[in-house]
Coordinates of C-alpha atoms in Angstrom, one line a residue:
X23 CA 32.1 26.9 -26.1
X24 CA 33.0 27.4 -29.9
X25 CA 31.1 28.2 -32.4
X26 CA 31.4 24.7 -34.2
X27 CA 28.0 23.9 -32.7
X28 CA 25.9 22.6 -35.8
X29 CA 22.7 24.5 -35.8
X30 CA 22.5 23.5 -39.5
X31 CA 20.7 20.1 -37.8
X32 CA 18.0 19.5 -36.6
X33 CA 15.6 20.8 -34.8
X34 CA 18.7 22.8 -34.1
X35 CA 18.3 24.3 -37.0
X36 CA 15.1 26.2 -35.2
X37 CA 16.8 27.9 -32.8
X38 CA 17.1 32.2 -33.1
X39 CA 20.4 34.1 -32.4
X40 CA 18.9 34.3 -28.9
X41 CA 18.9 30.7 -28.6
X42 CA 21.6 30.2 -30.5
X43 CA 23.3 32.2 -27.9
X44 CA 22.3 30.2 -25.4
X45 CA 23.2 27.2 -26.1
X46 CA 26.4 28.3 -27.0
X47 CA 26.8 29.6 -23.3
X48 CA 26.0 25.7 -21.7
X49 CA 26.7 23.6 -24.2
X50 CA 30.6 21.4 -23.3
X51 CA 32.0 19.7 -25.5
X52 CA 33.0 16.0 -24.3
X53 CA 35.8 13.7 -25.6
X54 CA 34.8 9.6 -25.1
X55 CA 36.7 6.8 -26.1
X56 CA 35.6 3.7 -27.2
X57 CA 33.8 1.5 -24.4
X58 CA 33.2 5.0 -22.6
X59 CA 29.3 5.4 -21.9
X60 CA 26.6 8.2 -22.5
X61 CA 23.5 7.1 -20.9
X62 CA 22.9 4.4 -18.3
X63 CA 19.9 3.2 -16.8
X64 CA 21.7 3.4 -13.2
X65 CA 22.1 7.5 -14.2
X66 CA 19.5 9.9 -13.6
X67 CA 20.0 11.7 -17.3
X68 CA 21.1 15.3 -16.6
X69 CA 22.2 16.3 -20.6
X70 CA 20.9 15.6 -23.7
X71 CA 24.1 14.7 -26.6
X72 CA 24.4 15.8 -29.7
X73 CA 27.1 13.6 -31.5
X74 CA 29.9 15.4 -33.7
X75 CA 31.9 12.9 -34.5
X76 CA 32.4 9.0 -33.9
X77 CA 30.2 6.3 -33.9
X78 CA 27.3 5.5 -30.4
X79 CA 25.4 2.2 -29.9
X80 CA 22.0 2.5 -28.2
X81 CA 20.9 -0.8 -26.5
X82 CA 17.3 -0.3 -25.5
X83 CA 14.6 -3.3 -24.4
X84 CA 15.5 -6.1 -27.7
X85 CA 16.4 -3.6 -29.9
X86 CA 20.2 -1.8 -30.8
X87 CA 20.8 1.0 -32.8
X88 CA 24.2 2.6 -34.0
X89 CA 24.3 6.6 -34.0
X90 CA 27.0 8.7 -36.3
X91 CA 27.5 12.4 -36.4
X92 CA 24.9 14.9 -36.2
X93 CA 22.4 12.8 -34.5
X94 CA 21.2 13.0 -30.8
X95 CA 20.7 10.6 -28.2
X96 CA 19.0 11.0 -24.7
X97 CA 15.3 13.3 -25.4
X98 CA 13.4 10.9 -23.9
X99 CA 15.3 10.2 -20.9
X100 CA 15.2 13.7 -20.5
X101 CA 11.5 14.4 -20.7
X102 CA 10.8 11.3 -18.7
X103 CA 13.6 11.5 -15.7
X104 CA 14.2 8.4 -16.4
X105 CA 16.8 6.3 -18.7
X106 CA 16.0 2.9 -19.7
X107 CA 18.5 2.8 -22.6
X108 CA 22.3 1.8 -22.4
X109 CA 24.9 4.1 -25.2
X110 CA 28.5 3.2 -25.8
X111 CA 30.9 4.8 -27.4
X112 CA 32.2 2.4 -30.7
X113 CA 35.2 4.3 -31.6
X114 CA 36.8 7.7 -30.0
X115 CA 34.0 10.5 -29.9
X116 CA 33.9 13.8 -29.8
X117 CA 29.6 15.1 -28.6
X118 CA 27.9 18.5 -27.2
X119 CA 26.3 18.6 -24.0
X120 CA 23.2 20.4 -23.5
X121 CA 22.1 20.4 -19.9
X122 CA 18.1 19.5 -19.4
X123 CA 17.5 22.8 -18.1
X124 CA 18.8 24.6 -21.3
X125 CA 17.2 22.1 -23.6
X126 CA 12.9 22.1 -21.8
X127 CA 13.6 26.2 -21.6
X128 CA 14.2 26.1 -25.4
X129 CA 11.4 23.3 -25.5
X130 CA 8.9 26.0 -23.7
X131 CA 9.5 29.2 -25.9
X132 CA 9.8 28.0 -29.2
X133 CA 7.3 26.3 -30.9
X134 CA 9.1 25.2 -34.1
X135 CA 11.9 23.4 -31.8
X136 CA 9.6 21.7 -30.0
X137 CA 7.7 20.5 -32.8
X138 CA 10.3 19.2 -34.6
X139 CA 11.4 17.0 -31.7
X140 CA 8.2 15.4 -31.1
X141 CA 7.9 14.9 -35.1
X142 CA 11.6 12.9 -34.5
X143 CA 10.7 10.8 -31.7
X144 CA 7.1 9.8 -33.2
X145 CA 9.4 8.7 -36.2
X146 CA 10.9 6.9 -33.7
X147 CA 8.0 5.2 -32.8
X148 CA 6.8 4.1 -35.5
X149 CA 10.1 2.4 -36.7
X150 CA 10.9 0.7 -33.3
X151 CA 6.8 -0.3 -33.1
X152 CA 7.8 -4.0 -31.6
X153 CA 9.3 -2.5 -28.4
X154 CA 7.0 -2.4 -25.2
X155 CA 6.8 1.3 -24.6
X156 CA 6.9 2.2 -27.9
X157 CA 3.8 0.2 -28.3
X158 CA 3.0 2.3 -25.5
X159 CA 3.4 5.6 -27.2
X160 CA 1.2 4.6 -30.6
X161 CA -1.9 3.6 -28.4
X162 CA -1.2 7.2 -26.2
X163 CA -1.4 8.9 -29.5
X164 CA -4.9 7.9 -30.1
X165 CA -6.0 8.9 -26.7
X166 CA -8.2 12.4 -26.2
X167 CA -7.7 15.4 -25.5
X168 CA -10.7 15.4 -22.5
X169 CA -8.9 11.8 -20.6
X170 CA -5.4 13.7 -20.7
X171 CA -5.1 16.1 -17.4
X172 CA -5.3 19.9 -18.8
X173 CA -4.0 23.1 -17.1
X174 CA -7.1 25.2 -15.5
X175 CA -7.5 28.1 -17.1
X176 CA -6.1 31.2 -15.4
X177 CA -7.1 34.8 -16.0
X178 CA -6.0 38.5 -15.9
X179 CA -7.5 41.5 -16.7
X180 CA -6.2 42.7 -19.9
X181 CA -5.2 46.1 -17.9
X182 CA -3.4 44.9 -15.5
X183 CA 0.2 45.8 -15.7
X184 CA 3.1 43.2 -16.8
X185 CA 5.0 43.4 -13.1
X186 CA 1.3 42.3 -11.2
X187 CA 0.4 39.7 -14.6
X188 CA 4.0 38.5 -13.6
X189 CA 3.5 38.2 -9.6
X190 CA 0.3 36.2 -10.3
X191 CA 1.1 34.0 -12.7
X192 CA 4.7 33.4 -10.5
X193 CA 2.1 33.1 -7.2
X194 CA 0.2 30.5 -9.0
X195 CA 3.2 28.8 -10.6
X196 CA 2.0 29.5 -14.3
X197 CA 3.5 29.8 -17.9
X198 CA 1.1 31.5 -19.4
X199 CA -2.1 33.3 -18.3
X200 CA -5.9 34.0 -20.5
X201 CA -6.3 37.6 -20.4
X202 CA -9.9 38.9 -20.2
X203 CA -10.2 41.5 -22.1
X204 CA -12.8 44.3 -24.4
X205 CA -12.0 46.2 -27.9
X206 CA -14.4 48.2 -28.9
X207 CA -17.5 47.2 -26.0
X208 CA -16.8 43.6 -27.8
X209 CA -15.3 41.2 -25.5
X210 CA -12.1 38.7 -26.0
X211 CA -9.9 36.5 -25.2
X212 CA -6.7 36.3 -25.5
X213 CA -2.8 34.7 -24.3
X214 CA -0.1 35.5 -22.6
X215 CA 3.5 33.9 -22.1
X216 CA 7.0 34.1 -20.6
X217 CA 7.5 35.0 -24.4
X218 CA 5.4 37.1 -25.1
X219 CA 6.8 39.0 -21.6
X220 CA 10.8 38.2 -22.7
X221 CA 9.0 40.4 -26.4
X222 CA 7.4 42.7 -23.8
X223 CA 11.2 43.5 -22.3
X224 CA 12.3 45.2 -25.5
X225 CA 9.5 47.9 -25.9
X226 CA 8.5 50.7 -23.9
X227 CA 7.5 50.9 -20.0
X228 CA 5.1 50.4 -18.3
X229 CA 2.9 48.4 -20.6
X230 CA -0.4 46.5 -19.9
X231 CA -0.8 43.1 -20.3
X232 CA -3.0 43.6 -23.6
X233 CA -0.5 45.2 -25.4
X234 CA 1.8 42.2 -26.1
X235 CA -1.0 39.3 -25.3
X236 CA -2.1 37.7 -28.9
X237 CA -5.5 36.9 -29.1
X238 CA -6.0 35.1 -32.3
X239 CA -6.5 31.3 -30.0
X240 CA -6.8 28.3 -32.0
X241 CA -8.8 25.5 -29.6
X242 CA -9.8 21.8 -30.1
X243 CA -12.8 19.9 -29.0
X244 CA -12.2 17.7 -25.8
X245 CA -13.2 14.8 -28.5
X246 CA -9.9 16.0 -30.4
X247 CA -7.5 12.7 -30.5
X248 CA -3.5 13.2 -29.1
X249 CA -2.8 13.0 -32.9
X250 CA -4.8 15.8 -34.1
X251 CA -3.7 18.9 -30.8
X252 CA -0.1 17.6 -32.3
X253 CA -1.4 18.2 -35.9
X254 CA -2.6 21.1 -35.2
X255 CA 0.4 22.9 -33.3
X256 CA 2.6 22.3 -35.9
X257 CA 0.0 23.9 -38.1
X258 CA -0.2 26.9 -36.6
X259 CA 3.1 27.0 -35.5
X260 CA 1.7 27.0 -32.1
X261 CA 2.8 25.4 -28.8
X262 CA -1.4 25.6 -26.7
X263 CA -4.1 24.9 -27.8
X264 CA -7.1 26.3 -26.1
X265 CA -9.5 23.3 -25.1
X266 CA -13.5 24.4 -25.4
X267 CA -16.9 22.1 -25.0
X268 CA -19.1 24.7 -27.0
X269 CA -18.6 27.9 -24.6
X270 CA -16.8 26.7 -22.4
X271 CA -13.4 26.7 -21.5
X272 CA -11.7 23.4 -20.2
X273 CA -8.9 24.5 -20.1
X274 CA -5.2 24.9 -21.7
X275 CA -3.0 22.1 -23.9
X276 CA 0.7 22.9 -24.3
X277 CA 3.3 20.8 -27.0
X278 CA 5.5 20.1 -23.5
X279 CA 2.2 18.2 -22.1
X280 CA 1.5 16.8 -24.7
X281 CA 5.0 15.9 -25.5
X282 CA 5.2 14.6 -21.8
X283 CA 2.3 12.8 -21.3
X284 CA 3.2 10.1 -24.5
X285 CA 6.9 10.2 -23.4
X286 CA 5.8 9.4 -19.3
X287 CA 2.4 9.8 -19.1
X288 CA 2.3 9.3 -15.9
X289 CA 4.0 12.2 -14.4
X290 CA 1.4 14.7 -15.2
X291 CA -0.5 12.7 -12.7
X292 CA 2.2 13.5 -10.4
X293 CA 2.1 16.8 -10.9
X294 CA -1.9 17.0 -10.2
X295 CA -0.6 15.9 -7.1
X296 CA 1.6 17.9 -6.2
X297 CA -0.3 21.0 -7.2
X298 CA -3.5 19.5 -5.3
X299 CA -4.7 22.3 -2.9
X300 CA -8.0 20.1 -2.0
X301 CA -8.7 16.6 -1.5
X302 CA -11.6 17.2 -4.5
X303 CA -8.7 18.1 -6.5
X304 CA -6.2 15.2 -5.6
X305 CA -9.0 12.8 -6.1
X306 CA -9.6 13.5 -9.8
X307 CA -5.1 12.8 -10.2
X308 CA -6.6 9.5 -8.3
X309 CA -9.2 8.1 -10.0
X310 CA -7.0 8.8 -13.4
X311 CA -4.2 5.9 -12.0
X312 CA -6.7 3.4 -13.6
X313 CA -7.1 5.0 -16.7
X314 CA -3.5 4.7 -16.9
X315 CA -3.1 1.8 -16.1
X316 CA -5.7 0.5 -18.3
X317 CA -3.3 2.5 -21.1
X318 CA 0.0 1.4 -19.9
X319 CA -1.9 -2.8 -20.7
X320 CA -3.2 -2.0 -23.7
X321 CA 0.2 -0.4 -25.1
X322 CA 1.3 -3.9 -23.8
X323 CA 3.9 -2.7 -20.4
X324 CA 5.4 -5.2 -18.4
X325 CA 3.2 -5.7 -15.1
X326 CA 6.8 -5.1 -12.6
X327 CA 6.5 -2.0 -15.0
X328 CA 3.2 -1.1 -14.3
X329 CA 2.9 -2.1 -10.6
X330 CA 5.9 0.4 -9.9
X331 CA 4.6 3.1 -11.4
X332 CA 1.2 3.1 -10.1
X333 CA 2.7 2.2 -6.2
X334 CA 5.2 5.8 -6.6
X335 CA 1.8 7.7 -8.0
X336 CA -0.6 6.4 -4.9
X337 CA 2.4 6.8 -2.5
X338 CA 2.4 10.6 -3.3
X339 CA -1.3 10.3 -3.1
X340 CA -1.6 8.9 -0.2
X341 CA 1.5 11.5 1.1
X342 CA -0.1 14.6 -0.4
X343 CA -3.6 13.8 1.4
X344 CA -2.0 13.4 4.7
X345 CA -0.6 17.2 3.9
X346 CA -3.4 18.0 3.7
X347 CA -5.5 16.5 6.9
X348 CA -3.0 16.9 9.3
X349 CA -0.6 19.5 10.4
X350 CA 2.8 20.0 9.7
X351 CA 3.8 19.3 14.0
X352 CA 1.4 15.7 13.4
X353 CA 3.4 14.7 10.5
X354 CA 7.2 16.0 11.4
X355 CA 6.2 13.2 14.5
X356 CA 5.2 10.6 13.2
X357 CA 5.3 7.9 10.2
X358 CA 2.4 7.3 8.3
X359 CA 3.1 3.5 6.7
X360 CA 0.9 1.3 3.7
X361 CA 1.1 -2.4 4.3
X362 CA 0.4 -5.3 2.3
X363 CA 1.3 -5.4 -1.6
X364 CA 1.2 -1.9 -1.4
X365 CA 4.3 -2.1 1.0
X366 CA 6.0 -4.1 -1.3
X367 CA 4.8 -2.1 -4.5
X368 CA 2.9 -4.9 -5.9
X369 CA -0.7 -3.5 -5.8
X370 CA -2.2 -2.0 -8.9
X371 CA -5.5 -1.9 -8.7
X372 CA -7.1 0.0 -5.9
X373 CA -7.6 -2.3 -2.9
X374 CA -8.0 -2.1 0.9
X375 CA -7.1 0.6 2.7
X376 CA -3.9 -1.0 4.9
X377 CA -2.3 1.3 6.6
X378 CA -1.2 2.3 10.0
X379 CA 0.2 5.2 12.1
X380 CA 3.2 5.5 14.6
X381 CA 3.6 8.3 16.4
X382 CA 6.9 9.7 18.0
X383 CA 6.8 8.9 22.1
X384 CA 5.9 11.6 23.9
X385 CA 4.3 13.2 21.8
X386 CA 0.0 13.8 22.1
X387 CA -2.2 15.3 19.1
X388 CA -5.4 17.0 19.5
X389 CA -8.2 15.9 17.7
X390 CA -6.1 12.7 16.4
X391 CA -9.3 10.5 16.0
X392 CA -10.4 13.5 13.7
X393 CA -7.7 14.3 11.4
X394 CA -7.2 9.7 10.3
X395 CA -11.2 9.7 10.0
X396 CA -11.0 12.8 8.0
X397 CA -8.3 11.2 5.7
X398 CA -9.7 7.2 5.4
X399 CA -12.6 9.8 4.4
X400 CA -11.4 10.9 1.7
X401 CA -9.9 7.9 0.7
X402 CA -13.1 5.9 0.0
X403 CA -14.4 8.9 -2.1
X404 CA -10.6 8.3 -4.4
X405 CA -11.8 4.8 -4.6
X406 CA -9.7 3.3 -1.7
X407 CA -11.9 0.5 0.2
X408 CA -11.8 0.3 4.2
X409 CA -9.9 -2.9 5.0
X410 CA -12.3 -5.7 6.5
X411 CA -9.3 -6.7 8.8
X412 CA -9.7 -3.1 9.6
X413 CA -6.0 -3.0 9.3
X414 CA -6.1 1.2 9.2
X415 CA -5.1 4.4 10.9
X416 CA -8.5 4.9 12.3
X417 CA -8.2 1.3 14.1
X418 CA -6.9 2.4 17.7
X419 CA -4.4 -0.6 17.4
X420 CA -3.1 0.8 13.9
X421 CA -2.2 4.4 15.4
X422 CA -0.2 4.2 18.4
X423 CA 3.2 5.6 20.2
X424 CA 6.3 3.6 19.3
X425 CA 6.4 1.7 22.6
X426 CA 2.7 0.9 22.2
X427 CA 3.5 -0.9 18.5
X428 CA 6.2 -2.3 19.8
X429 CA 4.5 -4.0 22.7
X430 CA 1.8 -5.0 20.2
X431 CA 4.3 -6.6 18.1
X432 CA 5.7 -9.1 21.1
X433 CA 2.3 -10.2 22.1
X434 CA 2.4 -10.9 17.9
X435 CA 4.8 -13.0 18.3
X436 CA 4.7 -14.6 21.3
X437 CA 0.7 -15.1 22.0
X438 CA 0.9 -18.2 19.7
X439 CA -2.1 -17.2 17.5
X440 CA -3.1 -16.9 13.8
X441 CA -4.3 -13.3 13.8
X442 CA -0.9 -12.4 15.4
X443 CA 1.4 -13.9 13.0
X444 CA -0.3 -12.6 9.9
X445 CA -0.8 -8.8 11.7
X446 CA 3.2 -9.1 12.1
X447 CA 3.4 -10.1 8.2
X448 CA 1.7 -7.6 7.3
X449 CA 3.6 -5.2 9.1
X450 CA 7.3 -6.5 7.8
X451 CA 5.8 -5.1 4.1
X452 CA 5.1 -2.3 5.5
X453 CA 6.7 1.3 3.7
X454 CA 6.8 4.9 4.9
X455 CA 4.7 7.0 2.5
X456 CA 5.3 10.7 5.0
X457 CA 6.8 11.7 8.3
X458 CA 9.6 9.9 10.1
X459 CA 11.0 7.4 8.3
X460 CA 13.3 6.1 11.6
X461 CA 9.5 5.5 13.4
X462 CA 9.2 2.0 11.2
X463 CA 13.1 1.7 11.1
X464 CA 12.9 1.6 14.9
X465 CA 9.8 -1.2 15.2
X466 CA 11.1 -3.2 12.2
X467 CA 14.4 -3.7 14.1
X468 CA 12.7 -4.2 17.3
X469 CA 10.3 -7.2 15.3
X470 CA 13.1 -8.8 13.1
X471 CA 15.2 -9.0 16.9
X472 CA 12.5 -10.9 18.3
X473 CA 11.8 -13.0 15.4
X474 CA 15.6 -13.7 15.1
X475 CA 15.4 -15.6 18.1
X476 CA 12.1 -18.0 17.9
X477 CA 12.6 -20.6 14.7
X478 CA 8.7 -21.9 16.0
X479 CA 7.0 -18.1 15.3
X480 CA 8.6 -18.1 11.8
X481 CA 7.6 -21.4 11.4
X482 CA 4.1 -20.8 12.5
X483 CA 4.2 -17.6 10.0
X484 CA 5.3 -19.9 6.7
X485 CA 2.3 -22.2 7.6
X486 CA -0.4 -19.7 6.6
X487 CA 0.6 -21.1 3.2
X488 CA -1.4 -23.7 3.8
X489 CA -4.5 -21.5 4.6
X490 CA -5.3 -22.5 1.1
X491 CA -5.0 -26.2 0.8
X492 CA -5.2 -27.4 -2.6
X493 CA -7.5 -30.2 -3.3
X494 CA -7.4 -33.4 -2.3
X495 CA -6.5 -34.0 -7.0
X496 CA -4.5 -30.9 -6.8
X497 CA -4.8 -28.3 -9.3
X498 CA -3.5 -30.4 -12.2
X499 CA -7.1 -32.7 -11.8
X500 CA -8.7 -29.2 -10.9
X501 CA -7.5 -27.6 -14.3
X502 CA -8.1 -30.4 -16.8
X503 CA -11.8 -31.4 -14.5
X504 CA -12.7 -27.7 -14.9
X505 CA -11.3 -27.2 -18.5
X506 CA -14.9 -26.3 -20.8
X507 CA -16.8 -25.2 -17.7
X508 CA -17.7 -22.0 -18.1
X509 CA -19.0 -21.4 -14.3
X510 CA -15.7 -22.5 -12.6
X511 CA -13.7 -20.3 -11.2
X512 CA -10.3 -20.0 -10.3
X513 CA -8.8 -18.1 -7.6
X514 CA -5.5 -16.2 -8.4
X515 CA -4.6 -15.4 -5.2
X516 CA -5.8 -17.7 -2.5
X517 CA -4.0 -20.2 -4.8
X518 CA -1.3 -18.3 -7.1
X519 CA 0.2 -15.0 -5.5
X520 CA -0.6 -16.3 -2.1
X521 CA 1.9 -18.5 -1.6
X522 CA 4.6 -16.9 -3.5
X523 CA 4.4 -13.2 -1.2
X524 CA 4.1 -15.2 2.2
X525 CA 6.4 -18.0 1.5
X526 CA 9.4 -15.4 0.5
X527 CA 7.9 -13.4 2.9
X528 CA 8.8 -15.7 5.8
X529 CA 12.0 -16.7 3.8
X530 CA 12.8 -12.5 3.9
X531 CA 12.1 -12.8 7.6
X532 CA 13.8 -15.9 9.0
X533 CA 17.3 -14.1 6.9
X534 CA 16.7 -10.5 8.0
X535 CA 16.5 -9.1 4.5
X536 CA 15.4 -5.4 4.5
X537 CA 14.4 -5.4 0.8
X538 CA 10.2 -5.7 0.6
X539 CA 8.7 -6.5 -2.9
X540 CA 9.1 -10.0 -3.8
X541 CA 10.8 -9.9 -6.7
X542 CA 13.8 -7.4 -4.7
X543 CA 13.6 -10.8 -1.7
X544 CA 13.5 -12.9 -4.2
X545 CA 17.0 -11.8 -5.7
X546 CA 18.2 -11.3 -2.1
X547 CA 17.4 -15.0 -1.2
X548 CA 19.4 -16.5 -4.1
X549 CA 22.4 -14.4 -3.7
X550 CA 22.4 -15.8 0.1
X551 CA 22.0 -19.4 -1.7
X552 CA 18.6 -19.4 0.3
X553 CA 16.9 -20.3 -2.9
X554 CA 18.3 -22.1 -5.8
X555 CA 18.6 -19.3 -8.7
X556 CA 16.6 -21.3 -11.1
X557 CA 13.5 -21.3 -7.8
X558 CA 14.2 -17.5 -8.1
X559 CA 13.3 -16.9 -11.2
X560 CA 11.2 -19.5 -11.6
X561 CA 8.9 -17.9 -8.7
X562 CA 9.8 -14.3 -10.2
X563 CA 8.1 -15.4 -14.0
X564 CA 5.3 -17.0 -11.5
X565 CA 4.1 -13.8 -10.1
X566 CA 4.4 -12.0 -12.9
X567 CA 1.9 -14.1 -14.9
X568 CA -0.2 -14.8 -12.2
X569 CA -0.6 -10.9 -11.6
X570 CA -0.4 -9.7 -15.7
X571 CA -4.1 -13.2 -15.4
X572 CA -5.5 -10.9 -12.6
X573 CA -5.1 -7.6 -14.2
X574 CA -6.9 -8.1 -17.2
X575 CA -9.0 -9.8 -15.6
X576 CA -10.0 -6.6 -13.9
X577 CA -9.9 -5.4 -16.6
X578 CA -12.5 -7.2 -17.8
X579 CA -14.4 -7.0 -14.7
X580 CA -14.7 -3.5 -14.7
X581 CA -15.8 -2.5 -18.2
X582 CA -18.4 -5.7 -18.0
X583 CA -19.5 -3.4 -14.9
X584 CA -18.6 -6.2 -12.5
X585 CA -17.1 -6.1 -8.9
X586 CA -13.4 -6.2 -8.8
X587 CA -12.5 -10.0 -7.6
X588 CA -9.2 -12.3 -7.2
X589 CA -11.8 -14.7 -9.3
X590 CA -11.1 -16.2 -13.4
X591 CA -13.3 -18.0 -14.5
X592 CA -11.4 -21.0 -16.0
X593 CA -13.0 -20.8 -19.8
X594 CA -12.1 -16.9 -19.9
X595 CA -9.1 -18.4 -20.1
X596 CA -6.8 -18.9 -24.0
X597 CA -5.4 -22.1 -24.2
X598 CA -1.7 -20.6 -23.9
X599 CA -3.3 -19.1 -20.5
X600 CA -3.8 -22.7 -19.2
X601 CA -0.8 -24.5 -20.5
X602 CA 0.7 -21.0 -18.9
X603 CA -1.1 -21.7 -15.4
X604 CA -0.8 -25.1 -15.7
X605 CA 2.9 -24.8 -15.5
X606 CA 2.5 -22.3 -12.7
X607 CA 0.4 -24.1 -10.1
X608 CA 3.1 -26.6 -11.0
X609 CA 6.2 -24.2 -9.6
X610 CA 3.8 -23.4 -7.1
X611 CA 3.5 -26.9 -5.7
X612 CA 7.0 -27.3 -5.6
X613 CA 7.2 -24.4 -3.9
X614 CA 4.9 -25.3 -0.9
X615 CA 6.6 -28.4 -0.7
X616 CA 10.1 -26.3 -0.3
X617 CA 8.6 -25.2 2.7
X618 CA 7.4 -27.8 3.9
X619 CA 10.8 -29.5 4.2
X620 CA 12.9 -25.7 5.5
X621 CA 10.3 -25.0 8.0
X622 CA 8.8 -28.3 8.7
X623 CA 5.6 -27.6 8.5
X624 CA 4.8 -30.8 9.0
X625 CA 6.4 -32.0 12.0

């Protein structure tokens, strides 16, 4: 690249000569015409953009921003790995593309550069605090240091040579280490980082790590807020802080991790899950998921985003735990499934363990019963209670070879029992979290083929929407009668979400849809004219409203130390929430009528 990259533009004015050389080697000049796209939610972010000439419009949620020469875009997308904005050239644009790897390297090695980046993002938060994700970030700035994951302390001896220390850091996937040392008979503690390694390479070798480590450590107590941590890093021009509770060292907080937590704090939970080497370590990450939900809800994040995030984290937790208790051969010859709301990606707070294990035909695993028991028991300690219906890997009916499972599906379809219909409904929502996903694909295709020839079965399946019947006075009579009655409750699942989820599931089975989530199924049904676009939209909005009411109610129950249930006290709802519930129940009633007529449930 040529030398006209603008290093006078913040934050690039903080780069050293060596770091400027890295930018020159990796940056690419790009010319764009009006209408060309720089950022899109459908593309995985791989570059940071620095504009040289022209103007770009960035649209995100309800906000729109025009950027010009000298401005950057894409920071948040690079740090989170996801882009929520669309950026389009308004005229002829010239810009620099800086690859993600180079940007992350600069953030990790240059404290002032990363501080300027974070300060710029913070200013943007204040300017756009009405946007959902920015409200979340502002709320997270008040989180205590003790409430976020820290890197556990990793120690090396000050007399160790550089090669040995680097080998240990590589084995433990660390970019820094705490150095135990003694100076004039007095113990001392220092930091050694990859930046120190770079400086050490310029000095004669061999060197002991104490000769390049720095011992003036900056510490914070766990009660400090993240905003305090950020200001401390800026004030001392460091990008790592030692977190201490008295004399006890709790861990290390880096500026890159702090930025990552505030821009997308869930990625740290995912990192903890990936690095967990025992069920106990994994339990710590699993217990943080519910705390994460509370932060997101207080930040005003939409329920569909929360549910997708939590479902993704839960799937990682299940897969990691399975890898810790199951031998590699078993994982390769099986498919670990999650079902029900977890399979649909609609689970938020921890509920029943709905899971299963499909084994490859002809494969036998010695000690399988003990393995699945250890898996289920660990999930119980993580906060996932056992399924009351015993739909779990510990039940031989839900832990068997593919051929046996297909035979069981046939019994469900042809046996004529309500239990069979509901078991199949639960299985239709299954999702593979570990192992060979083709096993589930084979079993699902078998079930769909068999169900296609049985209108009677699909009708019987759909009839479960009447399992929880509205009172004779109707929904509106119930709500009117219960207003002001403090002890009266309403079941948000039985009379709310279940008719939507199950009715849509029956229609999806009839039309052989591959989608798992209720919203995706609604979109597919509307595109195939199985539902009107208006009804699909109303059902989607109603589902999200009911999920939001249920989550808020559950978080309130947790805060009060009450059991988590689907029952909401009508007196606890605001006037607006009651009106919304009225409208939602009217839509559910309309959908019930549609299903009654479509499947001839009264015949």
